PDB file of C-alpha atoms in Angstrom:
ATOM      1  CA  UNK A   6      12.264  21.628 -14.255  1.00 57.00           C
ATOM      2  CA  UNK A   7      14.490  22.179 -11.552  1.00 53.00           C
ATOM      3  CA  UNK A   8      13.746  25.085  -8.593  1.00 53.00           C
ATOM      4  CA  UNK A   9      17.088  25.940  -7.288  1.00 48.00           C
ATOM      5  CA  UNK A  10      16.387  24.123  -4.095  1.00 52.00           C
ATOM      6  CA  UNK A  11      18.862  21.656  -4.229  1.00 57.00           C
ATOM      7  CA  UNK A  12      18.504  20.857  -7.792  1.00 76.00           C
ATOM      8  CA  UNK A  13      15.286  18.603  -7.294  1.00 82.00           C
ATOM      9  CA  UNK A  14      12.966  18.095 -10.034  1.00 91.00           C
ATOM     10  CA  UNK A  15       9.804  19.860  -9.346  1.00 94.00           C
ATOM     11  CA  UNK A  16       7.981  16.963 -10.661  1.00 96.00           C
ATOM     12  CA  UNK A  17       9.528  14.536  -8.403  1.00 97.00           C
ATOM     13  CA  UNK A  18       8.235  16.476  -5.361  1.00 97.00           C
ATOM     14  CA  UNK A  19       4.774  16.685  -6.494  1.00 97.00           C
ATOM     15  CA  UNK A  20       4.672  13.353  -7.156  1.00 98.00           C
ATOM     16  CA  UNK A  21       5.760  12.807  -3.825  1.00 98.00           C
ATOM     17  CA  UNK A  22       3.415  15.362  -2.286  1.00 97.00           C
ATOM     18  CA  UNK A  23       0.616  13.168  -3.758  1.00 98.00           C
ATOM     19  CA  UNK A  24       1.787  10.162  -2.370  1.00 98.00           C
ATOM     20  CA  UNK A  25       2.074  11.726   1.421  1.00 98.00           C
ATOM     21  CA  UNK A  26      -1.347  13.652   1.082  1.00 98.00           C
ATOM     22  CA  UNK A  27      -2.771   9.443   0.046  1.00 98.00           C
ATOM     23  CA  UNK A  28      -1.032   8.151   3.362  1.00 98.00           C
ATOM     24  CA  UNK A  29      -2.440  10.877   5.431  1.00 97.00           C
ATOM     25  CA  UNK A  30      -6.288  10.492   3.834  1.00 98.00           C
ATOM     26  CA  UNK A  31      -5.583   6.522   4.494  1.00 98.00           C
ATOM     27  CA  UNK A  32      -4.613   7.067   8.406  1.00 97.00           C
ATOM     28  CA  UNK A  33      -6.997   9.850   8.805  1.00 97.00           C
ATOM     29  CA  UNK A  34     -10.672   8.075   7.811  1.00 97.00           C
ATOM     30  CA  UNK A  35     -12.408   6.064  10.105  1.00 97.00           C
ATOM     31  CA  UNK A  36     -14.277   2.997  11.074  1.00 97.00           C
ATOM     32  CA  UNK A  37     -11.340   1.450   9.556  1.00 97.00           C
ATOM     33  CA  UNK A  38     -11.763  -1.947  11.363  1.00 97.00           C
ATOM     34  CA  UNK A  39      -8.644  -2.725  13.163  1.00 97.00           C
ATOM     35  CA  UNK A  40      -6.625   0.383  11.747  1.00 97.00           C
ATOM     36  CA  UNK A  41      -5.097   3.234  13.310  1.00 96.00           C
ATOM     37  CA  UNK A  42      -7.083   6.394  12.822  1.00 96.00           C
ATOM     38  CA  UNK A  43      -7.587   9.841  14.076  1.00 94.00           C
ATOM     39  CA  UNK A  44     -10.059   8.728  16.382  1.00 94.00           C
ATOM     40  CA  UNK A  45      -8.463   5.348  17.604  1.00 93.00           C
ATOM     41  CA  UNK A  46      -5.291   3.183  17.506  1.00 95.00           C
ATOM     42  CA  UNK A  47      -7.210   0.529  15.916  1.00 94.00           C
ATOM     43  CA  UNK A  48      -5.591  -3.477  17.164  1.00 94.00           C
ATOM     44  CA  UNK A  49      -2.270  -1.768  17.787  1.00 94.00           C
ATOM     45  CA  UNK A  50      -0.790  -1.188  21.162  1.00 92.00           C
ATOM     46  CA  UNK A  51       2.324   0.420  20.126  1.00 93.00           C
ATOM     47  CA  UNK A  52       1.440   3.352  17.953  1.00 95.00           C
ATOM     48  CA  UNK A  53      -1.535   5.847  17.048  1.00 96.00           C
ATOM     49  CA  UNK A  54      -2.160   8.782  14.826  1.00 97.00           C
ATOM     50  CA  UNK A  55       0.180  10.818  15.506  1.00 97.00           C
ATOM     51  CA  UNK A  56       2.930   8.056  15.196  1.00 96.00           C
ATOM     52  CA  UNK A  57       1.831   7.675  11.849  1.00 96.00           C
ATOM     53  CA  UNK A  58       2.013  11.657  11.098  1.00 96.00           C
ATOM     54  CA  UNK A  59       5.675  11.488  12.469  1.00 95.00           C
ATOM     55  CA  UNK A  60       6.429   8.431   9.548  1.00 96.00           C
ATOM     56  CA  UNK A  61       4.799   9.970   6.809  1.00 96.00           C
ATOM     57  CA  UNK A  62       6.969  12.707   7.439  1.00 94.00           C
ATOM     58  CA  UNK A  63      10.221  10.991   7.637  1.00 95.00           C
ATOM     59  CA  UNK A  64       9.206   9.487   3.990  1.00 97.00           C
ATOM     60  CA  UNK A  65       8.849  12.232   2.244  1.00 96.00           C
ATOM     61  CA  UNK A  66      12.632  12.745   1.069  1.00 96.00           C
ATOM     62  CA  UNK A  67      12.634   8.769   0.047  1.00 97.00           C
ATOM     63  CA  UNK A  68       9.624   9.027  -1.982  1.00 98.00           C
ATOM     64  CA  UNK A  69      11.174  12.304  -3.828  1.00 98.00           C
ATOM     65  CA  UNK A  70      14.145  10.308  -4.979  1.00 97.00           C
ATOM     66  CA  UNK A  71      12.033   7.299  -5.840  1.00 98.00           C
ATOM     67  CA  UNK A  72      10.038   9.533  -8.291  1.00 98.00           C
ATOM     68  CA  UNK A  73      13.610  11.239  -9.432  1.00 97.00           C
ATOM     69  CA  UNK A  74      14.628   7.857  -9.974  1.00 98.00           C
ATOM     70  CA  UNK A  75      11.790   7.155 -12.416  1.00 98.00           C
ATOM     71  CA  UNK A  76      12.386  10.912 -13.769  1.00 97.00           C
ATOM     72  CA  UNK A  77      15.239   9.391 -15.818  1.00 95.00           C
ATOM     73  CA  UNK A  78      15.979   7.305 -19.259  1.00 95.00           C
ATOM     74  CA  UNK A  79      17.090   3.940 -17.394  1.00 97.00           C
ATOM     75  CA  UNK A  80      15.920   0.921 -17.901  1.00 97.00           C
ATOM     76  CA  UNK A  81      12.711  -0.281 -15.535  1.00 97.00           C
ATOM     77  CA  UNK A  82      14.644  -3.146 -14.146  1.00 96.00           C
ATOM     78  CA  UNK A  83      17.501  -0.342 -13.001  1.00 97.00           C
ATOM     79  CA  UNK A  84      14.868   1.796 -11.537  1.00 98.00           C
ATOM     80  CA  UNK A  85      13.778  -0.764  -8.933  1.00 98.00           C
ATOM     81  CA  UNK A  86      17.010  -1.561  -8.042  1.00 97.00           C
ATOM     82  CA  UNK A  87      17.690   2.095  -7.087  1.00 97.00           C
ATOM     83  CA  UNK A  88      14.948   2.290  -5.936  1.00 98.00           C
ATOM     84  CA  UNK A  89      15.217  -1.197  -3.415  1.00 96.00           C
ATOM     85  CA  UNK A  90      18.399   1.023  -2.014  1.00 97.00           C
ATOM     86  CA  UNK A  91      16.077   4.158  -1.631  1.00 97.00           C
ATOM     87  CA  UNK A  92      13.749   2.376   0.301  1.00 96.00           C
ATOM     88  CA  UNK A  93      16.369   1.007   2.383  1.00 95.00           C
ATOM     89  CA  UNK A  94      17.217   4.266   3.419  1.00 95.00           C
ATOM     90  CA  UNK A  95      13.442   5.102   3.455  1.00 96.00           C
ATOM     91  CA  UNK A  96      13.130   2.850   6.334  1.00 96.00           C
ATOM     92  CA  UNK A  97      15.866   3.485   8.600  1.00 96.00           C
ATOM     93  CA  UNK A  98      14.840   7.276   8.471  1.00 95.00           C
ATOM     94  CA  UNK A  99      10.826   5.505   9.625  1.00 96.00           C
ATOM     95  CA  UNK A 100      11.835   3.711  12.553  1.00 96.00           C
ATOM     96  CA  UNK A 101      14.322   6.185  13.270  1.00 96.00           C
ATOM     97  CA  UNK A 102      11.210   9.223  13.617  1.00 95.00           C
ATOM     98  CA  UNK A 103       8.708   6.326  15.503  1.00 96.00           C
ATOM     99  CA  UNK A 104      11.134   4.955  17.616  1.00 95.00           C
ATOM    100  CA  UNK A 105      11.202   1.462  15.836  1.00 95.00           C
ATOM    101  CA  UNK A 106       7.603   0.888  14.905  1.00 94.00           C
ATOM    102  CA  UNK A 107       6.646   0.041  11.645  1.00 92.00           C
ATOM    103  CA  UNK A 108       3.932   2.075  10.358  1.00 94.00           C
ATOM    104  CA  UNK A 109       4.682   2.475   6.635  1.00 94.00           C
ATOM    105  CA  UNK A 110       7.208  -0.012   5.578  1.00 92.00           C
ATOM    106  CA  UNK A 111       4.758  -1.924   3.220  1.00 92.00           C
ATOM    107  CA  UNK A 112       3.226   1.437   2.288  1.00 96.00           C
ATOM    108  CA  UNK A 113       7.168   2.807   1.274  1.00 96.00           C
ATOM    109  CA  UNK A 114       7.627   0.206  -0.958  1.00 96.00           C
ATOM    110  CA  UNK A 115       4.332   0.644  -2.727  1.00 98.00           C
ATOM    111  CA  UNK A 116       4.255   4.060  -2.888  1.00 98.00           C
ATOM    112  CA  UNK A 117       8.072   4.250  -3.979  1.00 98.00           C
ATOM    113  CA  UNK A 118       7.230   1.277  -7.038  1.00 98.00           C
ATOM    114  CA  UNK A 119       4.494   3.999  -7.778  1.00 98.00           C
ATOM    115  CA  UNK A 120       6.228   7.247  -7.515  1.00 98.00           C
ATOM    116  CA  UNK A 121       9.158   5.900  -9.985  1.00 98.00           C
ATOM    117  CA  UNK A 122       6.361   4.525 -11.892  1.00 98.00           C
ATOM    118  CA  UNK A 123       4.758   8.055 -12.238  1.00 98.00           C
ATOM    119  CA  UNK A 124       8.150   9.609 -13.012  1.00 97.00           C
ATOM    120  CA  UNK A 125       9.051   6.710 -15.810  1.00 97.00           C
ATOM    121  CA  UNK A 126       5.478   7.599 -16.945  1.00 97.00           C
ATOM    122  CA  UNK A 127       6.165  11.521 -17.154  1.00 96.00           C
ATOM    123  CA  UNK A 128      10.130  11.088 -18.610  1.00 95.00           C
ATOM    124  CA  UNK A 129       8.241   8.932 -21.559  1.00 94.00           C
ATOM    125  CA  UNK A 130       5.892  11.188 -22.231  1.00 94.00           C
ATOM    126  CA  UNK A 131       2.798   8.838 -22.063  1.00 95.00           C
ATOM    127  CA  UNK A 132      -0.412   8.806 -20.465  1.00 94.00           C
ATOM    128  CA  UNK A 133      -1.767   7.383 -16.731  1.00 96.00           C
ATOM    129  CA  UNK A 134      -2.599   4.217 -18.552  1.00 95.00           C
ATOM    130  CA  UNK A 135       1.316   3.112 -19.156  1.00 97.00           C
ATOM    131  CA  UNK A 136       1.777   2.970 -15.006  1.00 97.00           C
ATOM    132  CA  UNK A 137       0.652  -0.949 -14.366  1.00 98.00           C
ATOM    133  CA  UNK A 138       2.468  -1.877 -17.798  1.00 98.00           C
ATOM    134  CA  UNK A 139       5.780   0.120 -16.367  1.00 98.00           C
ATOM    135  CA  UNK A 140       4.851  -1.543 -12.980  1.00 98.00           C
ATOM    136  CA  UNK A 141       4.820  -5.092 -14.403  1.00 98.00           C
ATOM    137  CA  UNK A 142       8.675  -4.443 -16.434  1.00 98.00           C
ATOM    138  CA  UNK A 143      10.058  -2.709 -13.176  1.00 98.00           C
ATOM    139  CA  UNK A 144       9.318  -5.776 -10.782  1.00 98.00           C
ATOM    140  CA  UNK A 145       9.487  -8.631 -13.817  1.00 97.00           C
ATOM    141  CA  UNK A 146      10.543 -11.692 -12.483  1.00 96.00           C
ATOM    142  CA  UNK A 147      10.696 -10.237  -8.740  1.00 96.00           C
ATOM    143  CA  UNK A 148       9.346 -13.233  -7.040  1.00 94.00           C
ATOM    144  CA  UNK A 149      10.858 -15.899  -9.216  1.00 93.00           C
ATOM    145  CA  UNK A 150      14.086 -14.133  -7.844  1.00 93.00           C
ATOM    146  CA  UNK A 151      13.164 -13.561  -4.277  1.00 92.00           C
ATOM    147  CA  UNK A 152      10.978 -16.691  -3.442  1.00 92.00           C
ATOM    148  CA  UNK A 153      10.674 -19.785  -5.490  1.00 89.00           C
ATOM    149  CA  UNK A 154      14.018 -20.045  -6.489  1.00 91.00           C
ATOM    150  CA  UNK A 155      15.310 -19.598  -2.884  1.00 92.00           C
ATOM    151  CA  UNK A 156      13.244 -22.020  -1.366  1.00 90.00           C
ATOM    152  CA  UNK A 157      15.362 -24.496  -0.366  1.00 91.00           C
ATOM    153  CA  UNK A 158      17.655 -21.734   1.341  1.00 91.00           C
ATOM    154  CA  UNK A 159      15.121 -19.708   3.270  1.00 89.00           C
ATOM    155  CA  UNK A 160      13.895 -23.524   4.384  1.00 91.00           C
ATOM    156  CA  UNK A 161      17.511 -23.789   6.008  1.00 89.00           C
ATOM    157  CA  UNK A 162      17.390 -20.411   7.474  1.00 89.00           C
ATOM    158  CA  UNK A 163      15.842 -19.531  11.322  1.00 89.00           C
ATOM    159  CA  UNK A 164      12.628 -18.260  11.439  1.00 86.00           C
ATOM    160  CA  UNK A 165      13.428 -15.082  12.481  1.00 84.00           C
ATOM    161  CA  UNK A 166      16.473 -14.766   9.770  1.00 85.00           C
ATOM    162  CA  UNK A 167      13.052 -14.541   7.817  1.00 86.00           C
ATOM    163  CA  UNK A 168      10.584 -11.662   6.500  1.00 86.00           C
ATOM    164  CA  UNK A 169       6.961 -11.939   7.246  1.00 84.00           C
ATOM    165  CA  UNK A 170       6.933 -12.258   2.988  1.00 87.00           C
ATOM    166  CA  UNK A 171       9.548 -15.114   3.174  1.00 89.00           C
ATOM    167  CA  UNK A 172       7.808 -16.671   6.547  1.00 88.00           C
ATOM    168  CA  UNK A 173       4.614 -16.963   5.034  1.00 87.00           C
ATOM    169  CA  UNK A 174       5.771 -17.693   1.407  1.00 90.00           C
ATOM    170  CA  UNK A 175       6.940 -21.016   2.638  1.00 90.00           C
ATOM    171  CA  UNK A 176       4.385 -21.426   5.018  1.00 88.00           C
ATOM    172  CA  UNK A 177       0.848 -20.815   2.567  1.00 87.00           C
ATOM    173  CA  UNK A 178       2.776 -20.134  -0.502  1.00 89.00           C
ATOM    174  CA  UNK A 179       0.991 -16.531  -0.699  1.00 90.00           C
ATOM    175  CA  UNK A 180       3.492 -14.243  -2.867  1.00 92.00           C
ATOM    176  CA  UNK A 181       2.110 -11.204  -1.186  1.00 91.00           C
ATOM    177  CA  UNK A 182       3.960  -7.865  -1.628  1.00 93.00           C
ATOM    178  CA  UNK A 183       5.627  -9.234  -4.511  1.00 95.00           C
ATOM    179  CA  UNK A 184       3.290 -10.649  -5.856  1.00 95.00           C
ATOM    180  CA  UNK A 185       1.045  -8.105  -6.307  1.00 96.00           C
ATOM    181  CA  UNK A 186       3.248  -5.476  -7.604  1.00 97.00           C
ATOM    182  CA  UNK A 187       4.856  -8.195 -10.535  1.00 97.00           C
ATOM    183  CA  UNK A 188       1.490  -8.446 -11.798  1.00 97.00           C
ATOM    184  CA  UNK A 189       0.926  -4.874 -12.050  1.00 97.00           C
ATOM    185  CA  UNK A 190      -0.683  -4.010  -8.849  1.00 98.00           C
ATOM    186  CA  UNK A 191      -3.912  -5.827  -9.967  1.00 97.00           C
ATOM    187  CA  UNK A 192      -6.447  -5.368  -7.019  1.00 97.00           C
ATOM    188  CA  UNK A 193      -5.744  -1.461  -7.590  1.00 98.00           C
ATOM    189  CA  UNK A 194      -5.876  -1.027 -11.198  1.00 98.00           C
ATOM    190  CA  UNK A 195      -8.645  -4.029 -11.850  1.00 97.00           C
ATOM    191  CA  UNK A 196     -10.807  -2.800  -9.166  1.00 98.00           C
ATOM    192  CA  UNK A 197     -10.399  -0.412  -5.965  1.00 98.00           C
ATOM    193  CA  UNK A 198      -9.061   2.936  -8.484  1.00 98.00           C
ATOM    194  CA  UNK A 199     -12.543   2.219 -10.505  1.00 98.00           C
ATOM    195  CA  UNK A 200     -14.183   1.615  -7.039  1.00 98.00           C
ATOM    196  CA  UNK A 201     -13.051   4.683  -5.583  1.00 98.00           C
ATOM    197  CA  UNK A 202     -14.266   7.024  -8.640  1.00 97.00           C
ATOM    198  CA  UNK A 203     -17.472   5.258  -8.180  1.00 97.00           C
ATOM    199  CA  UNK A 204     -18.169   6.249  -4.794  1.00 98.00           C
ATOM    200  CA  UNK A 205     -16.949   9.605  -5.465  1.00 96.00           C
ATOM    201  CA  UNK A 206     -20.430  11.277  -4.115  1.00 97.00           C
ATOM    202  CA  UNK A 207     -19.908  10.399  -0.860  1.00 98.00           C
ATOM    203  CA  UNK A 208     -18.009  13.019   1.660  1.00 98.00           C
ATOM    204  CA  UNK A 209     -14.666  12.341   1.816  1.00 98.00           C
ATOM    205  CA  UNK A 210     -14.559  10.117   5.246  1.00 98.00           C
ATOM    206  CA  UNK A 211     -16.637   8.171   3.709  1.00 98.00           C
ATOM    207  CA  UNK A 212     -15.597   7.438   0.042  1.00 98.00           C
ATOM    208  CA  UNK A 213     -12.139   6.004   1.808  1.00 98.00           C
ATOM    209  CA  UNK A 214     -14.047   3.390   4.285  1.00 98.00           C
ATOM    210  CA  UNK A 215     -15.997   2.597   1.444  1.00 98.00           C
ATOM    211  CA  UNK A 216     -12.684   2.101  -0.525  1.00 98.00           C
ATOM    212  CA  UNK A 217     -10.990  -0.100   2.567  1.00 98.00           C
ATOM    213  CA  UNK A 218     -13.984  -2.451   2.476  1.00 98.00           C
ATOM    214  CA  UNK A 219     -14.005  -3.435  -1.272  1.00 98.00           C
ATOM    215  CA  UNK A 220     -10.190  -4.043  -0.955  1.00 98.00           C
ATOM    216  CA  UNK A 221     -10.860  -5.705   2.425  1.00 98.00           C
ATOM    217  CA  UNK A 222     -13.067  -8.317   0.633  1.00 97.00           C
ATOM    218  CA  UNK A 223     -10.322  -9.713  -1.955  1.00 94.00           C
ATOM    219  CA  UNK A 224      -6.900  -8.680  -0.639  1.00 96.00           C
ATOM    220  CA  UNK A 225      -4.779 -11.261   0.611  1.00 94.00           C
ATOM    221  CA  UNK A 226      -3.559  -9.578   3.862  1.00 95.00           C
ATOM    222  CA  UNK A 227      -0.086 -10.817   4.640  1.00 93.00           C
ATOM    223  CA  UNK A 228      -0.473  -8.999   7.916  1.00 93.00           C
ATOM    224  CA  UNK A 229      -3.856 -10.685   8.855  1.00 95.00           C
ATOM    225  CA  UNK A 230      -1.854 -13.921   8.080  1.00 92.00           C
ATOM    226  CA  UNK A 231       1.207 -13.143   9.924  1.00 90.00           C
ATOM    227  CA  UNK A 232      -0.844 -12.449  13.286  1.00 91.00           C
ATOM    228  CA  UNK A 233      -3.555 -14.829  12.277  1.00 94.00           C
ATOM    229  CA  UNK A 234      -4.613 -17.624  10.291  1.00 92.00           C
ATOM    230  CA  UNK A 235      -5.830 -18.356   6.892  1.00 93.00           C
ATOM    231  CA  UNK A 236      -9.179 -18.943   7.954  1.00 96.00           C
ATOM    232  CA  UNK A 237      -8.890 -15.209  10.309  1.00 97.00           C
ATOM    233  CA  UNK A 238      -8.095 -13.899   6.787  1.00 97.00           C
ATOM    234  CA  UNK A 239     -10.885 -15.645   5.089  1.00 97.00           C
ATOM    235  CA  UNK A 240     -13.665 -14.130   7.652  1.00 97.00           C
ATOM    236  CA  UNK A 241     -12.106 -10.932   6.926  1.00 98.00           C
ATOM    237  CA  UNK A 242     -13.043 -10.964   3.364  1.00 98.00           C
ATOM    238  CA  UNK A 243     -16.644 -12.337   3.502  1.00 98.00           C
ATOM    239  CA  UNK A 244     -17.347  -9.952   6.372  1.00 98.00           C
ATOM    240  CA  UNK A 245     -16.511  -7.250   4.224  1.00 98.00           C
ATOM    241  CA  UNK A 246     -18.083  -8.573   1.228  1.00 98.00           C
ATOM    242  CA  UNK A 247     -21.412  -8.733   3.511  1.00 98.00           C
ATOM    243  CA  UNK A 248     -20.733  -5.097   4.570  1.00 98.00           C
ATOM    244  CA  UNK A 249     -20.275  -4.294   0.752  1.00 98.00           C
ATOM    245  CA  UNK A 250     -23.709  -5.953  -0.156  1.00 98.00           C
ATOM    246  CA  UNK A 251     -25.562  -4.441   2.870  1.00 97.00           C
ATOM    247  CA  UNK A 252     -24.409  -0.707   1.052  1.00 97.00           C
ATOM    248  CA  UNK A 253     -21.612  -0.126   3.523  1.00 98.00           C
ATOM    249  CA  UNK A 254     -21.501   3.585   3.962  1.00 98.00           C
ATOM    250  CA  UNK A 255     -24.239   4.239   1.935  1.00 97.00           C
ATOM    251  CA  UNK A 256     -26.663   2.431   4.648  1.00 98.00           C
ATOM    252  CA  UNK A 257     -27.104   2.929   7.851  1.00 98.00           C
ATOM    253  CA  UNK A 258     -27.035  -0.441   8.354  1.00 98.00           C
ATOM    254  CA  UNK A 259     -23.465  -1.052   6.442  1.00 98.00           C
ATOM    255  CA  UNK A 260     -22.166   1.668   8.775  1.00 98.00           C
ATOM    256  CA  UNK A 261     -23.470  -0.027  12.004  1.00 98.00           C
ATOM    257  CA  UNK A 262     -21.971  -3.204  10.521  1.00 98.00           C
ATOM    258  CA  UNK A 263     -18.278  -1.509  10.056  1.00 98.00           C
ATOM    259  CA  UNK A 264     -18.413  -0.253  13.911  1.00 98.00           C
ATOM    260  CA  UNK A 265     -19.108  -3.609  14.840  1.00 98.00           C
ATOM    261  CA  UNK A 266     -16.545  -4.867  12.734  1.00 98.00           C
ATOM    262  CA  UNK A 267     -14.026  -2.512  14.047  1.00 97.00           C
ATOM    263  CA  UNK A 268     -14.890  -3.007  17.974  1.00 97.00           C
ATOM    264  CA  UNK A 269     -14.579  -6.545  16.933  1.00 97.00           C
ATOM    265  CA  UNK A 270     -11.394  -6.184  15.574  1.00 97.00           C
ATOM    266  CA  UNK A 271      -9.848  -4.004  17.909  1.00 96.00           C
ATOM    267  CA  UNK A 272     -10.778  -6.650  20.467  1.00 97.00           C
ATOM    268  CA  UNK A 273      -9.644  -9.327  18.475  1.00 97.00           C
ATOM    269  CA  UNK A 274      -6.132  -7.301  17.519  1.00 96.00           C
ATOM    270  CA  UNK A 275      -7.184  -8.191  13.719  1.00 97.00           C
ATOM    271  CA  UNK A 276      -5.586  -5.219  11.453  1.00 96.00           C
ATOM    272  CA  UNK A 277      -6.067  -5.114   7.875  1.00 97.00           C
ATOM    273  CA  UNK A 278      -2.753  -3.341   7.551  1.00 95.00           C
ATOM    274  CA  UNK A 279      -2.013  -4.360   3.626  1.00 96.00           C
ATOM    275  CA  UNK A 280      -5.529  -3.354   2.658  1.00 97.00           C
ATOM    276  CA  UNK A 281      -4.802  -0.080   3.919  1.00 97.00           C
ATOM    277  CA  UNK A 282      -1.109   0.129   2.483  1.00 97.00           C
ATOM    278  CA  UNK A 283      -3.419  -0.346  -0.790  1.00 98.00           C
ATOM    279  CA  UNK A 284      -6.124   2.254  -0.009  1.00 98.00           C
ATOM    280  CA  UNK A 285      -3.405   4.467   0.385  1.00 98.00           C
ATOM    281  CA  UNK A 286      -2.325   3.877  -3.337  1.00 98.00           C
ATOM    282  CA  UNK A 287      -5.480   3.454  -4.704  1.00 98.00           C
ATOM    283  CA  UNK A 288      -5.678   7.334  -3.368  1.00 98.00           C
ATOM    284  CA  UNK A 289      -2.478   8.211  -4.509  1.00 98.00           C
ATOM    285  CA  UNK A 290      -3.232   7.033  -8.151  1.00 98.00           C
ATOM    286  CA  UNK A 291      -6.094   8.549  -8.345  1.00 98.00           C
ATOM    287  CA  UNK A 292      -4.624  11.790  -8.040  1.00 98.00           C
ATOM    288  CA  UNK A 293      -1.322  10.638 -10.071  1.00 97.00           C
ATOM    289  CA  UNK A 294      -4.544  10.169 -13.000  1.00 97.00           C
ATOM    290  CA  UNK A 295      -5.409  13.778 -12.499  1.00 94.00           C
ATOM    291  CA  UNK A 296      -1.980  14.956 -12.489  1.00 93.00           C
ATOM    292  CA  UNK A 297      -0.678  13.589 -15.518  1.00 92.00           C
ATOM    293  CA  UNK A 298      -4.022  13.571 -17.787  1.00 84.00           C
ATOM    294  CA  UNK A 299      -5.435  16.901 -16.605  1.00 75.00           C
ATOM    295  CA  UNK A 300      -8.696  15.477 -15.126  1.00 48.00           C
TER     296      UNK A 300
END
């Protein structure tokens, strides 16, 4: 299924495609409380829409080999580490285009896990529901590898020899980014993709604040902990649980709530950043679903 463009699977592309048109409904929606929007550059200070267009650009040759990677008969375990190197690429070619700011590397390595996902998925010849099973064998054993058994040597390393991941690993043992992807991307495909269909009657704008705000209320946000505190992250979710149970954009009560939230937040320079890297594949996957079963 090659189109004589430089021998790249058609496939792979589209797959791709989908994954930039998720990042771009993710940035574009607003209130997002604390988030960089269309309309506002949320808790940040250095970057804004349009520095967000300029990185979902730069990712769209990554995420096409991720999803070529997956478009192949290796092993999952060989896939990830391809794609690991992919994404290291990924990101030099993001902070490159923004000038150093980090806008998407979270979402690149969520969206890459997914697009080789999709592709493995395809190349097999099975259905949506194979992608958190192929998710789980890709990143088996990832944070056995990466954090507990390398405790004692990231202890004896300088802070900032550190990730955030490894910083707050040792610091609230929260797995994080790893985490969530070695148990299948749970918080996506146990709630916010059935979430999202749910609230699929609502406009567009909408239907993706809606979205942000159920993740919002579970999600462990490694970047709410990295600029916070625990107990930041732990207002986070009940605020947005009470926003959830007041109707959120349903009411226009919930929607007076999330402005509040968002001025607050803003103020505050709280961003949700990982719920959104999530919204963005909870979007993605829900087109994947229509891609590859036809709905």
């Amino acid at each position: 299924m090659k189109n004589g463009l430089g021998n790249i699977d058609d496939r792979a592309i589209h797959l791709a495609s989908l994954a930039v048109q998720a990042m771009l409904y993710e940035v574009s929606c607003n209130p997002s409380p604390g988030l960089v929007s269309k309309v506002s550059s949320g808790a940040h200070s250095d970057m804004d829409y349009f520095t967000f267009l300029d990185s979902a650009t730069a990712l769209i040759n990554p995420l096409i080999r991720c999803a070529e990677a997956g478009l192949s008969y290796d092993r999952p375990q060989e896939i990830f580490r391809q794609i690991r190197r992919i994404g290291q690429l990924g990101e030099c070619q993001m902070f490159h285009k923004t000038a150093g700011v980090n806008t998407h590397k979270g979402t690149l390595f969520l969206m890459g896990i997914c697009c080789a996902a999709g592709g493995k998925a395809i190349q097999s010849g099975t259905r949506f529901s194979s992608l958190q099973s192929i998710i789980q064998d890709m990143t088996e054993g990832l944070v056995e590898q990466e954090l507990n058994s390398r405790v004692s040597e990231l202890k004896n390393l300088p802070t900032s020899a550190l990730t955030h991941g490894e910083r707050l690993f040792l610091t609230y043992k929260v797995e994080g980014i790893r985490g969530e992807v070695q148990r299948g991307l749970p918080t996506v495909f146990d709630f916010s993709l059935e979430f999202y269909k749910e609230n699929q009657e609502l406009n567009q704008n909408s239907r993706l604040v809606q979205t942000l705000l159920g993740i919002m209320q579970f999600n462990e946000d490694t970047n709410i902990l990295h600029r916070h505190s625990f107990s930041v992250l732990k207002e986070v979710q009940e605020r947005a649980k009470q926003i959830i149970d007041m109707g959120g954009m349903r009411t226009p009560a919930g929607v007076k709530a999330i402005e509040e939230m968002d001025h607050d937040f803003c103020r505050r320079k709280i961003g949700p950043g990982g719920s959104a890297d999530l919204l963005g594949v909870t979007v993605f996957l829900h087109l994947l679903e229509g891609f590859m079963d036809g709905g």
